[in-house]
XYZ file of C-alpha atoms in Angstrom:
763
model
C -53.287 -70.270 -61.744
C -52.087 -68.653 -58.427
C -49.482 -66.694 -58.496
C -46.981 -65.716 -56.988
C -45.065 -62.189 -55.429
C -41.860 -62.223 -54.701
C -40.481 -58.759 -53.136
C -37.026 -60.038 -51.429
C -36.181 -56.532 -50.529
C -38.785 -55.319 -48.737
C -39.379 -58.985 -46.795
C -35.664 -58.725 -46.066
C -36.150 -55.001 -44.998
C -39.376 -56.508 -42.580
C -37.866 -59.836 -41.395
C -34.884 -57.840 -40.380
C -35.826 -55.087 -38.651
C -35.556 -53.292 -35.301
C -37.549 -50.084 -34.548
C -34.790 -47.161 -33.143
C -34.754 -43.636 -33.376
C -35.194 -41.998 -36.521
C -31.594 -40.274 -37.311
C -33.345 -36.304 -38.232
C -31.443 -34.407 -35.769
C -27.774 -36.212 -36.476
C -25.602 -33.408 -38.377
C -24.747 -33.567 -41.774
C -21.023 -35.797 -42.204
C -18.645 -33.309 -42.417
C -16.332 -32.941 -45.986
C -13.622 -30.694 -46.452
C -13.804 -27.484 -49.194
C -11.353 -28.425 -52.019
C -10.624 -24.552 -51.328
C -11.237 -21.786 -48.455
C -14.141 -19.530 -49.561
C -12.969 -16.566 -51.288
C -16.360 -14.870 -51.815
C -16.957 -14.743 -47.978
C -17.625 -11.024 -46.512
C -14.935 -9.588 -44.573
C -14.595 -10.760 -40.859
C -15.601 -9.350 -37.869
C -12.019 -8.387 -36.968
C -11.643 -6.696 -40.717
C -14.787 -5.101 -40.061
C -13.565 -2.999 -36.535
C -9.982 -2.487 -38.492
C -11.919 -0.751 -41.566
C -14.237 1.754 -39.307
C -10.604 1.949 -36.945
C -8.753 3.000 -40.248
C -11.544 5.484 -41.991
C -11.468 7.436 -38.449
C -8.068 7.792 -38.329
C -6.910 11.106 -38.908
C -4.351 10.055 -41.186
C -7.519 8.586 -43.258
C -7.770 12.825 -44.462
C -11.853 11.627 -44.719
C -12.818 13.849 -41.547
C -15.593 11.423 -39.969
C -18.308 11.995 -37.377
C -19.289 9.089 -35.734
C -22.823 8.524 -37.407
C -24.223 9.120 -33.445
C -23.168 12.296 -33.126
C -23.415 13.643 -37.026
C -25.662 15.525 -38.207
C -26.582 16.758 -42.276
C -23.508 18.991 -42.990
C -21.249 16.189 -41.424
C -18.776 13.298 -43.510
C -19.998 9.684 -41.381
C -20.177 6.549 -42.809
C -23.244 4.869 -43.997
C -22.618 0.967 -45.120
C -19.880 -1.125 -44.647
C -19.588 -4.431 -46.441
C -17.546 -6.579 -49.780
C -16.018 -5.589 -52.439
C -16.749 -8.461 -55.119
C -14.515 -10.801 -55.990
C -13.125 -9.967 -59.482
C -13.804 -13.667 -61.179
C -10.084 -13.090 -63.308
C -8.707 -13.504 -60.064
C -10.551 -16.248 -58.724
C -10.272 -18.918 -62.168
C -6.566 -19.385 -61.111
C -7.422 -19.581 -57.818
C -10.363 -22.404 -57.792
C -9.068 -23.600 -61.136
C -4.822 -24.106 -60.472
C -2.465 -23.137 -57.813
C -3.261 -19.400 -57.870
C -2.877 -17.596 -54.829
C -6.057 -17.051 -52.711
C -7.505 -13.710 -53.543
C -7.406 -10.844 -51.482
C -10.652 -9.830 -49.783
C -11.036 -5.269 -49.804
C -14.106 -4.063 -47.854
C -16.718 -1.120 -49.787
C -17.863 1.927 -47.535
C -20.729 4.231 -48.467
C -19.381 7.853 -46.976
C -21.984 11.017 -46.935
C -19.714 13.925 -47.390
C -21.827 16.216 -46.324
C -18.468 18.583 -44.864
C -17.525 19.403 -48.335
C -18.610 22.127 -50.529
C -20.299 20.154 -52.741
C -22.061 18.063 -51.043
C -21.779 13.708 -52.328
C -21.851 10.791 -51.222
C -18.798 8.683 -51.673
C -18.314 4.957 -51.867
C -14.617 4.112 -50.990
C -12.663 0.863 -51.459
C -9.762 -0.304 -48.418
C -7.724 -3.361 -48.881
C -5.886 -5.345 -49.557
C -6.901 -6.794 -45.562
C -6.080 -7.777 -43.113
C -5.341 -4.556 -42.593
C -1.784 -3.698 -42.651
C 0.921 -0.890 -43.869
C -0.398 -2.245 -47.869
C -3.321 -1.064 -47.137
C -5.308 1.723 -48.952
C -8.724 4.104 -49.247
C -9.439 4.496 -52.860
C -12.282 5.475 -54.448
C -14.698 2.780 -55.711
C -15.313 3.803 -58.895
C -14.644 0.769 -61.502
C -17.517 -0.433 -60.484
C -20.349 1.882 -61.970
C -21.064 3.661 -65.282
C -23.047 6.698 -64.544
C -20.278 9.027 -65.132
C -19.594 10.057 -61.574
C -18.036 6.483 -60.074
C -18.807 6.115 -56.596
C -19.837 9.215 -55.735
C -23.684 10.271 -55.869
C -24.944 13.738 -55.608
C -25.804 14.376 -51.395
C -29.985 15.115 -52.816
C -29.727 11.589 -54.303
C -28.180 9.742 -51.445
C -30.185 7.409 -48.987
C -33.110 9.420 -46.873
C -31.333 7.925 -43.676
C -32.320 9.056 -39.898
C -30.331 11.800 -40.303
C -32.322 13.160 -42.798
C -35.418 12.326 -41.686
C -34.396 14.138 -38.142
C -33.630 16.836 -39.966
C -36.801 17.229 -41.973
C -38.917 16.273 -38.399
C -38.953 20.792 -36.833
C -40.654 21.432 -40.329
C -43.479 18.983 -40.460
C -43.721 19.145 -36.923
C -44.882 22.375 -37.691
C -47.750 21.972 -40.399
C -49.067 19.037 -38.387
C -49.168 20.788 -35.009
C -50.977 23.096 -36.832
C -53.949 21.579 -38.712
C -54.417 18.934 -35.270
C -58.657 20.267 -35.354
C -58.436 19.057 -38.997
C -56.400 15.778 -38.580
C -58.842 14.815 -35.879
C -61.751 15.355 -37.426
C -60.557 13.730 -40.573
C -58.352 10.726 -38.936
C -58.770 10.447 -35.006
C -56.632 11.153 -34.666
C -53.119 13.632 -34.461
C -49.061 14.150 -34.800
C -46.464 16.010 -32.943
C -43.326 13.951 -33.757
C -41.910 10.297 -33.473
C -40.995 10.184 -30.827
C -43.502 12.713 -29.213
C -46.159 10.592 -26.560
C -49.115 12.968 -27.671
C -48.596 11.352 -31.261
C -51.218 8.890 -32.622
C -50.909 8.911 -35.557
C -47.465 6.950 -37.241
C -45.311 8.609 -40.761
C -43.758 6.884 -43.530
C -42.300 8.075 -46.110
C -41.818 6.514 -50.568
C -38.373 6.356 -52.143
C -37.295 7.688 -54.912
C -36.943 10.660 -52.398
C -34.925 12.502 -56.072
C -34.640 12.414 -59.523
C -31.033 13.179 -60.665
C -30.369 14.741 -57.170
C -29.958 17.903 -58.180
C -32.896 18.192 -55.548
C -34.352 16.279 -52.625
C -37.997 15.594 -52.425
C -39.602 13.659 -49.023
C -43.513 12.338 -49.796
C -45.182 10.932 -46.259
C -48.607 9.573 -45.816
C -49.828 8.784 -42.441
C -51.678 6.049 -40.764
C -52.617 3.767 -37.706
C -49.362 3.287 -35.120
C -48.366 -0.773 -34.308
C -47.325 -3.415 -36.114
C -49.924 -3.970 -38.309
C -49.341 -0.329 -40.059
C -49.160 -1.118 -43.107
C -52.732 -2.835 -43.606
C -54.532 0.895 -41.718
C -53.261 3.519 -44.019
C -55.014 6.518 -43.640
C -55.874 9.744 -46.635
C -53.547 12.434 -45.927
C -50.292 12.995 -47.286
C -47.715 16.244 -46.878
C -44.576 16.804 -49.311
C -41.496 17.709 -48.338
C -38.861 20.446 -50.531
C -36.044 18.643 -48.236
C -33.163 19.695 -50.948
C -29.612 20.492 -49.867
C -28.183 19.646 -46.162
C -28.803 23.259 -44.651
C -32.352 22.389 -43.202
C -34.126 26.081 -42.588
C -34.216 25.784 -46.023
C -36.787 23.279 -46.150
C -40.287 23.983 -47.229
C -44.125 22.539 -47.683
C -44.391 21.251 -51.740
C -47.923 20.345 -50.447
C -50.205 18.607 -48.563
C -52.707 15.682 -50.111
C -55.744 14.389 -48.975
C -59.907 13.847 -50.739
C -57.691 13.395 -53.533
C -57.220 17.528 -53.921
C -53.581 19.094 -53.407
C -53.492 22.670 -51.015
C -50.202 23.766 -51.767
C -50.415 25.727 -48.492
C -51.489 24.837 -45.527
C -54.295 27.693 -45.131
C -55.742 26.568 -48.095
C -56.501 23.347 -46.925
C -58.140 25.039 -44.008
C -60.257 27.399 -45.899
C -61.485 23.965 -47.524
C -62.106 21.961 -44.590
C -63.864 25.334 -43.025
C -66.202 25.598 -46.512
C -67.011 21.705 -44.991
C -65.392 20.425 -48.410
C -63.490 17.599 -46.388
C -64.719 14.505 -45.265
C -63.876 11.087 -44.910
C -66.605 7.871 -45.891
C -64.236 5.409 -44.153
C -62.818 4.668 -41.177
C -60.024 2.667 -40.286
C -61.086 -0.839 -37.731
C -59.846 0.345 -34.357
C -58.496 -3.328 -33.450
C -56.021 -5.139 -35.537
C -56.251 -8.484 -34.701
C -57.870 -9.307 -38.562
C -54.402 -8.463 -39.368
C -52.555 -10.719 -37.578
C -50.984 -13.767 -38.842
C -52.517 -16.057 -35.605
C -55.420 -17.980 -35.411
C -58.681 -16.394 -35.896
C -61.390 -18.980 -33.750
C -64.484 -17.128 -35.964
C -63.304 -19.098 -38.773
C -64.814 -22.414 -37.261
C -61.731 -26.010 -37.385
C -61.763 -27.319 -40.595
C -62.468 -31.652 -40.503
C -59.406 -33.531 -38.891
C -57.139 -30.064 -38.778
C -57.033 -31.506 -35.533
C -54.038 -33.655 -36.809
C -50.295 -33.039 -37.623
C -50.430 -32.364 -40.831
C -47.681 -33.838 -43.037
C -43.697 -33.488 -42.915
C -41.008 -34.316 -45.099
C -38.295 -36.199 -43.217
C -34.987 -37.238 -44.154
C -35.597 -40.576 -42.509
C -32.748 -42.028 -43.882
C -30.141 -39.804 -42.844
C -28.877 -36.820 -44.368
C -27.229 -37.255 -47.976
C -25.202 -34.551 -48.006
C -22.072 -33.455 -46.690
C -21.226 -29.787 -45.401
C -17.783 -27.668 -44.386
C -19.650 -25.491 -42.242
C -16.873 -23.494 -41.987
C -16.202 -22.847 -45.540
C -19.675 -23.170 -46.168
C -19.284 -25.224 -48.819
C -22.385 -27.782 -49.846
C -22.199 -31.074 -51.324
C -24.893 -33.488 -52.996
C -26.054 -36.958 -55.071
C -22.946 -35.236 -56.879
C -23.310 -31.368 -57.196
C -20.845 -29.232 -54.763
C -21.307 -25.037 -54.227
C -19.884 -22.615 -51.594
C -22.270 -20.062 -49.841
C -21.481 -16.593 -49.623
C -23.903 -14.034 -47.860
C -23.375 -10.188 -47.840
C -25.733 -7.600 -46.228
C -26.701 -6.344 -49.829
C -27.525 -9.296 -51.900
C -28.006 -11.890 -49.175
C -27.464 -15.050 -49.608
C -25.130 -15.668 -53.471
C -23.830 -19.714 -54.440
C -20.271 -19.987 -56.846
C -18.261 -22.361 -58.471
C -21.938 -24.546 -59.068
C -20.437 -27.989 -60.193
C -22.210 -31.509 -60.895
C -20.018 -34.318 -61.698
C -17.257 -32.357 -61.106
C -17.729 -29.984 -63.909
C -18.788 -26.325 -63.442
C -22.140 -25.447 -64.865
C -21.825 -21.964 -63.396
C -19.285 -19.486 -61.766
C -21.686 -17.569 -60.105
C -25.787 -16.798 -59.023
C -27.003 -14.394 -57.217
C -29.976 -12.198 -56.667
C -29.058 -8.885 -57.576
C -32.460 -6.928 -57.493
C -35.252 -6.996 -55.898
C -37.803 -4.901 -57.187
C -41.494 -3.650 -56.238
C -42.825 -0.729 -57.767
C -46.967 0.454 -57.203
C -49.375 2.053 -59.410
C -52.682 4.011 -58.153
C -54.797 7.612 -57.415
C -52.554 8.538 -54.451
C -49.208 9.736 -53.554
C -47.878 7.331 -52.432
C -48.615 3.906 -54.944
C -48.332 6.258 -57.801
C -44.824 7.199 -56.432
C -42.931 4.739 -55.393
C -40.417 2.506 -56.661
C -38.103 -0.222 -53.996
C -34.879 -1.605 -54.320
C -34.899 -4.357 -51.290
C -30.832 -3.634 -51.725
C -31.130 -0.509 -50.370
C -32.796 -1.497 -47.809
C -29.756 -4.266 -47.036
C -32.384 -7.277 -48.153
C -28.980 -9.785 -46.673
C -28.889 -8.336 -43.404
C -32.737 -8.765 -43.103
C -33.043 -13.516 -43.042
C -34.254 -13.592 -39.470
C -33.834 -16.722 -37.415
C -36.320 -19.491 -39.028
C -38.913 -22.187 -37.126
C -38.024 -25.529 -37.714
C -40.667 -27.573 -38.986
C -43.028 -23.984 -40.527
C -39.833 -22.640 -42.130
C -37.744 -25.565 -42.991
C -38.976 -29.042 -42.278
C -38.266 -30.610 -39.155
C -34.051 -31.652 -39.198
C -32.854 -29.388 -41.719
C -29.250 -28.071 -41.091
C -29.135 -24.535 -39.776
C -26.529 -21.647 -40.687
C -25.769 -18.290 -39.187
C -25.458 -15.652 -41.657
C -23.786 -12.396 -39.931
C -23.076 -8.735 -40.883
C -22.080 -5.553 -40.551
C -23.668 -2.378 -39.364
C -20.923 0.249 -38.928
C -18.463 -1.274 -36.393
C -20.486 -3.761 -35.116
C -21.272 -7.103 -35.975
C -24.948 -9.245 -35.304
C -25.007 -13.027 -35.841
C -28.974 -14.171 -37.046
C -29.099 -17.468 -35.852
C -30.645 -20.205 -38.210
C -31.270 -17.599 -41.238
C -30.312 -20.319 -44.061
C -31.702 -23.844 -43.633
C -30.702 -26.942 -45.921
C -32.659 -30.199 -46.537
C -33.420 -33.092 -48.461
C -37.458 -33.341 -49.697
C -39.560 -36.033 -51.778
C -39.984 -33.713 -54.145
C -43.327 -35.438 -54.537
C -43.412 -37.152 -58.276
C -41.237 -39.806 -59.421
C -37.886 -38.853 -60.862
C -39.055 -41.420 -64.167
C -41.286 -44.141 -64.492
C -42.232 -46.593 -67.670
C -44.487 -49.790 -67.414
C -43.603 -51.810 -70.622
C -46.912 -53.342 -71.528
C -47.984 -57.298 -72.207
C -46.642 -60.636 -71.259
C -49.105 -63.254 -70.081
C -49.822 -62.577 -66.542
C -52.939 -60.908 -64.779
C -50.532 -57.670 -64.396
C -50.723 -56.614 -67.683
C -46.848 -55.450 -68.088
C -43.273 -57.138 -69.271
C -41.769 -54.306 -66.495
C -42.082 -51.588 -64.514
C -39.196 -49.079 -63.067
C -39.847 -46.529 -61.028
C -37.047 -43.960 -59.359
C -37.259 -41.879 -56.544
C -36.663 -38.164 -57.038
C -35.866 -35.565 -54.342
C -33.756 -32.924 -54.253
C -31.417 -30.279 -52.100
C -33.018 -26.971 -50.946
C -31.038 -23.657 -50.025
C -33.750 -21.580 -48.132
C -33.219 -18.327 -46.631
C -36.646 -15.510 -46.251
C -36.079 -11.909 -46.155
C -38.214 -9.817 -43.934
C -37.747 -6.569 -45.968
C -40.720 -4.092 -43.677
C -43.744 -5.178 -44.917
C -42.791 -8.314 -47.162
C -41.061 -12.016 -46.382
C -39.535 -13.209 -49.227
C -38.973 -17.086 -49.161
C -35.743 -18.354 -51.360
C -35.212 -22.169 -52.462
C -32.188 -23.466 -54.701
C -33.191 -26.092 -55.490
C -30.798 -29.140 -56.389
C -32.243 -31.994 -58.290
C -30.776 -35.758 -58.725
C -30.645 -34.847 -62.853
C -28.497 -32.227 -62.949
C -31.408 -29.538 -62.671
C -31.198 -26.836 -61.184
C -34.022 -25.125 -60.036
C -34.930 -21.164 -57.769
C -38.219 -20.738 -56.498
C -39.260 -17.453 -55.095
C -42.279 -16.656 -52.868
C -43.508 -13.619 -51.731
C -45.548 -13.720 -48.058
C -45.943 -10.637 -45.525
C -47.904 -7.534 -45.625
C -49.195 -4.917 -48.535
C -48.042 -1.851 -48.880
C -52.491 -0.893 -48.686
C -53.568 2.211 -49.928
C -56.762 3.729 -48.728
C -60.026 2.801 -50.431
C -61.967 5.535 -52.329
C -64.985 3.597 -54.536
C -63.928 5.547 -57.710
C -60.693 3.867 -57.547
C -61.183 0.326 -58.260
C -58.535 0.267 -61.618
C -55.522 -0.255 -58.910
C -56.700 -2.766 -57.017
C -60.056 -3.548 -54.839
C -61.523 -2.977 -51.226
C -59.557 -5.747 -49.228
C -60.773 -3.995 -45.506
C -62.904 -1.375 -43.615
C -60.703 1.792 -45.323
C -58.247 -0.686 -47.526
C -57.422 -0.391 -51.031
C -54.973 -3.592 -52.254
C -52.404 -1.520 -53.976
C -51.586 -3.018 -57.495
C -48.010 -3.655 -58.137
C -45.419 -5.286 -59.266
C -42.612 -7.386 -58.059
C -39.503 -8.079 -59.947
C -36.507 -9.484 -58.747
C -32.940 -9.843 -60.718
C -30.647 -13.094 -60.823
C -27.255 -13.160 -62.388
C -26.014 -16.328 -63.672
C -22.758 -16.598 -64.721
C -22.216 -20.107 -66.792
C -19.320 -21.750 -67.381
C -20.420 -24.459 -69.107
C -16.871 -26.280 -68.644
C -15.744 -23.719 -69.050
C -15.787 -19.827 -69.897
C -15.333 -20.258 -73.697
C -19.761 -20.611 -74.218
C -22.543 -19.354 -76.869
C -25.948 -18.797 -75.782
C -28.481 -20.418 -78.292
C -31.362 -19.678 -79.280
C -34.208 -22.248 -80.450
C -37.936 -21.242 -82.354
C -40.133 -24.231 -82.780
C -41.754 -22.136 -85.768
C -44.971 -23.506 -87.712
C -43.778 -24.381 -91.223
C -45.517 -25.632 -94.726
C -44.050 -28.825 -96.365
C -45.008 -31.563 -98.727
C -43.597 -34.650 -97.874
C -43.474 -37.557 -101.186
C -45.008 -40.192 -99.093
C -48.367 -38.117 -98.731
C -49.293 -37.072 -101.545
C -52.613 -36.929 -100.663
C -52.237 -33.856 -98.281
C -49.573 -31.952 -101.068
C -49.229 -29.230 -98.827
C -49.085 -29.021 -94.862
C -48.228 -27.295 -92.033
C -46.324 -28.758 -89.088
C -43.378 -27.821 -86.416
C -39.711 -27.682 -87.014
C -36.688 -26.000 -85.490
C -34.343 -23.001 -86.295
C -31.717 -22.602 -84.695
C -28.798 -19.917 -84.191
C -26.757 -18.110 -81.477
C -27.027 -15.144 -79.801
C -24.315 -13.142 -81.677
C -23.922 -10.033 -79.250
C -24.923 -8.530 -75.832
C -28.876 -8.125 -75.651
C -31.831 -8.432 -74.209
C -34.609 -11.274 -75.553
C -37.650 -12.006 -73.847
C -40.145 -15.688 -73.709
C -42.118 -15.950 -77.003
C -45.540 -16.344 -76.904
C -46.579 -19.678 -76.086
C -42.884 -21.214 -75.168
C -41.795 -21.335 -79.051
C -38.242 -20.743 -78.008
C -35.310 -22.168 -75.706
C -32.596 -20.392 -74.551
C -29.482 -22.888 -74.310
C -26.073 -21.987 -72.921
C -23.559 -24.287 -74.713
C -20.075 -24.865 -74.977
C -18.546 -23.037 -77.596
C -17.038 -26.931 -79.469
C -17.550 -29.877 -76.676
C -19.857 -32.308 -77.433
C -21.619 -34.538 -76.338
C -21.411 -38.474 -77.614
C -23.841 -38.255 -80.001
C -22.077 -35.042 -81.561
C -24.221 -32.651 -79.460
C -23.270 -29.551 -78.474
C -23.262 -29.813 -74.527
C -24.860 -27.245 -72.489
C -27.668 -26.397 -70.116
C -31.780 -24.926 -70.655
C -33.325 -22.470 -69.797
C -36.398 -23.170 -68.471
C -38.979 -20.430 -67.938
C -41.601 -22.291 -64.528
C -44.277 -19.900 -63.095
C -44.695 -16.013 -63.207
C -41.432 -15.443 -65.622
C -42.328 -11.811 -65.707
C -40.984 -8.222 -65.883
C -41.478 -4.559 -64.710
C -44.902 -3.583 -66.275
C -43.465 -0.096 -66.462
C -40.831 0.555 -69.142
C -41.170 4.875 -68.696
C -42.123 5.552 -65.459
C -39.854 8.926 -64.488
C -39.414 6.800 -60.582
C -37.592 3.833 -62.427
C -37.092 5.035 -66.118
C -33.357 4.497 -65.859
C -32.652 3.119 -62.496
C -34.156 -0.526 -62.875
C -33.535 -0.961 -66.714
C -32.190 -4.490 -65.591
C -35.964 -5.160 -64.866
C -37.707 -4.117 -67.861
C -36.987 -7.653 -69.865
C -37.368 -11.175 -69.296
C -33.870 -12.306 -69.472
C -30.765 -10.607 -70.852
C -26.717 -11.708 -72.192
C -24.125 -9.846 -71.264
C -19.892 -10.446 -71.769
C -18.300 -10.977 -68.457
C -16.176 -8.181 -66.896
C -14.738 -7.676 -63.671
C -15.928 -3.918 -64.003
C -19.893 -5.167 -64.244
C -20.503 -8.104 -61.389
C -23.417 -5.812 -60.329
C -26.470 -5.229 -62.467
C -26.946 -2.518 -59.641
C -26.293 0.136 -57.291
C -27.428 0.149 -54.163
C -27.272 3.864 -54.348
C -29.464 3.920 -57.147
C -32.514 3.671 -56.147
C -32.752 7.357 -55.859
C -31.312 8.486 -59.022
C -33.631 7.232 -61.513
C -33.529 9.798 -64.334
C -29.543 9.962 -63.377
C -28.214 6.165 -62.226
C -25.089 5.405 -60.908
C -25.026 2.216 -62.230
C -27.015 2.117 -66.009
C -27.527 -1.275 -66.576
C -28.937 -0.102 -70.740
C -25.174 0.493 -70.632
C -23.872 -2.589 -70.619
C -25.029 -3.765 -74.329
C -22.350 -2.102 -76.196
C -22.693 -4.311 -79.184
C -20.160 -7.263 -78.144
C -20.077 -10.659 -79.059
C -21.035 -13.131 -76.766
C -20.518 -15.964 -78.872
C -17.450 -18.879 -77.620
C -17.009 -16.063 -74.618
C -17.549 -15.790 -71.385
C -21.236 -14.836 -71.030
C -23.381 -13.614 -68.423
C -26.839 -14.261 -67.815
C -30.040 -12.260 -66.572
C -33.199 -13.543 -65.782
C -36.073 -11.515 -64.257
C -38.533 -13.529 -61.738
C -41.345 -12.204 -59.990
C -44.970 -11.664 -60.389
C -47.858 -9.151 -60.821
C -49.609 -8.723 -57.657
C -53.575 -8.540 -58.509
C -54.135 -8.147 -55.077
C -57.178 -10.084 -52.869
C -59.026 -10.130 -50.576
C -57.102 -13.212 -49.598
C -54.259 -10.955 -48.720
C -55.817 -10.601 -45.747
C -54.007 -10.953 -43.452
C -51.183 -11.777 -45.687
C -50.421 -12.992 -48.911
C -49.672 -16.473 -49.450
C -46.726 -18.386 -50.792
C -49.347 -20.735 -52.028
C -50.021 -18.284 -54.874
C -47.552 -15.413 -54.738
C -44.315 -17.095 -56.531
C -41.558 -17.362 -59.554
C -39.579 -19.885 -60.455
C -36.917 -20.929 -63.171
C -34.817 -23.646 -63.974
C -31.676 -24.455 -65.904
C -31.514 -28.488 -67.104
C -28.645 -30.588 -69.138
C -30.144 -29.940 -72.684
C -27.031 -32.649 -73.945
C -24.734 -31.698 -71.980
C -24.796 -36.003 -71.434
C -25.074 -39.183 -73.088
C -27.884 -39.577 -71.667
C -30.855 -39.065 -68.583
C -28.787 -38.843 -65.297
C -30.605 -41.441 -63.257
C -29.352 -44.042 -64.272
C -26.922 -44.275 -61.425
C -29.391 -44.134 -58.351
C -30.406 -47.389 -55.982
C -33.746 -45.554 -54.972
C -35.891 -47.024 -57.415
C -37.798 -50.451 -58.090
C -37.254 -52.511 -60.579
C -41.261 -55.057 -61.531
C -39.860 -57.954 -63.965
C -41.335 -61.525 -64.743
C -37.340 -63.150 -64.883
C -37.555 -66.891 -67.083
C -40.890 -65.341 -68.804
C -41.356 -66.379 -72.412
C -44.247 -66.050 -75.024
C -46.158 -68.705 -73.994
C -45.425 -69.183 -70.533
C -47.405 -67.709 -68.426
C -45.491 -65.269 -65.412
C -46.051 -67.047 -62.234
C -43.546 -64.642 -59.991
C -43.647 -60.620 -60.352
C -39.844 -60.040 -58.403
C -39.013 -57.108 -57.039
C -35.434 -55.682 -56.950
C -34.883 -52.832 -54.480
C -31.175 -52.747 -55.479
C -30.437 -52.362 -51.581
C -32.197 -49.783 -50.150
C -33.920 -50.840 -47.624
C -37.391 -49.183 -46.278
C -36.019 -47.625 -42.362
C -38.080 -49.001 -39.793
C -38.079 -46.029 -36.925
C -40.035 -44.166 -34.547
C -40.175 -40.492 -35.154
C -39.913 -38.261 -32.058
C -39.761 -34.337 -32.979
C -38.507 -31.600 -31.050
C -41.049 -28.699 -30.609
C -39.325 -25.604 -32.590
C -37.961 -22.432 -30.917
C -37.402 -18.959 -32.689
C -33.046 -18.006 -31.967
C -32.419 -14.765 -30.929
C -30.008 -12.491 -32.438
C -26.835 -12.076 -31.541
């Protein structure tokens, strides 16, 4: 028997198709955002007006311009945007409430006061007018000093580096014979042309603000210095504003501690100090470029596969308001120099899922038997992670034809624009969203029908290069109503000098370089509003139980699985269970779907959902509390918009913001709750981290997925699918026609013309 195959839509496509250029570079359709983006950072004009207001004599702040300021002056270090109170934002979003005013936040180093401090202020409402005030910004912080921290706990900025440099130069210039012999290089100062060493410091530089120190490690200079560390450390006491009181705490080399230069010299002259390994003089091995020594892989001369929007863009944008719509999704994008990209008012099919989704901190903590590796803790928000979103490379960082947005940030009284620092694109998911093949049938295919739905997703991406690391952040919006967060890490390791007996902290990865063991933990704030603010966090535990059932009398008691479900009653930290036998779901307190189940969203752990390994380290004791559980739930308060403080890093024993104090036994049932989620990776360093760590392996993710939020799966209204069936077939007659239904979605036939990418200049 001859079978006919009828693919009506496909035949029509081929017959009527005309070859044209794909619309890769056509802009997305425009849409007008429902509301003005009130989460946007303060404008360039407002920033300059705030700067001028702070420096006005009438302010009483007695400020010196940072360009000429010294330690015992008062000067501005930082200006950003105060988070908008949710209590005033919801009436604006959901009703006829007024648009909330913007306020600026400014950190001022007040070294000129009798008791020097770093004090944060709030300035507003903006734009500046006769109503604008300057107030201490105390309400955001629970550490006991409001927006103030001691001078010794403030950021170790360039002014402090300059103040301590004469002491370091006096030490290093008197031991050039020793450093020449041990390191093959010398140090006379940061800008001295005779210096053949580069110096790097670490954080924290204090424990509680009562004193301060500087821990300096030396490296081979150049763009690859992170991978060429040297075995020489200088530790300084840098407490207070009077640099004449700074003093040497000690020198470390050969894993020996020398409290004085004299003791170091005695050991050197006795022949006790030797170096077994030396850094190579060249650094080509550490550059991210083609390595001809590795040869060429077969067929690598062909251009690699690409994700291309050949059918045109299927999302709409309001670029001015940073508003996005895609396949039922809608959300606003905001950006600050501290936190980077933040998402607000996230809705699917018109119903709010999340009020806010933002990364709160990017923590890294190291381990080792050397001063820098043992003592290093980083909070990348203190290093202005949001200002480190640089231009992306089209076709490599993001697919060809992506939409690119700029980011703008303020540094003192200047404004910088990083073009093309955010990309938005739709891509093939690499798997079908759903499919099923119904077996049987009297035909050579062996099935009655087959349905398959194409999966795609919209991604909003940014990459922050914070010093040595390049963090890639993806927010992916799936067609079924799921939202996925992925973070990846590439870039240079912060490495240590290699010792044969220090393998407990990482392997040898180059001639004289050890890959330093460390944790990356990145904390997200997920302020869920499932329909509204009346939410609960449900725990569903999968347990094994012993049971008897009358239809299996021969089995007696046997083991099987069942669910135990309950709500979290009060604020608490939570953890993932072994074998994945726990599910956390944010449910609406009363709304149910058609089948009587609570409408909610499930938290689905993905790759590498870790927490910080060290729970009692002196360097992260209390200033990194938000990194120490897999997830946590708290009650939403306008006074707790931030899980960490940009000034927490140097205050591990007495933090300005103590996240552990968020847990004060408040109820989280049927109320406005916030989840705090940790992603990251334990970086088990390896030789394959040379030249840089690979995104393919250093990755962590989590997903929010509908859990009875709907009455059925959200794929039935998607037309990008194929349905194969045998119309008219019966149980006795063999089917002769296989019909393919394409639902009017024709396959585009077009010429692909890609444009060579360029890197945009910073404005």
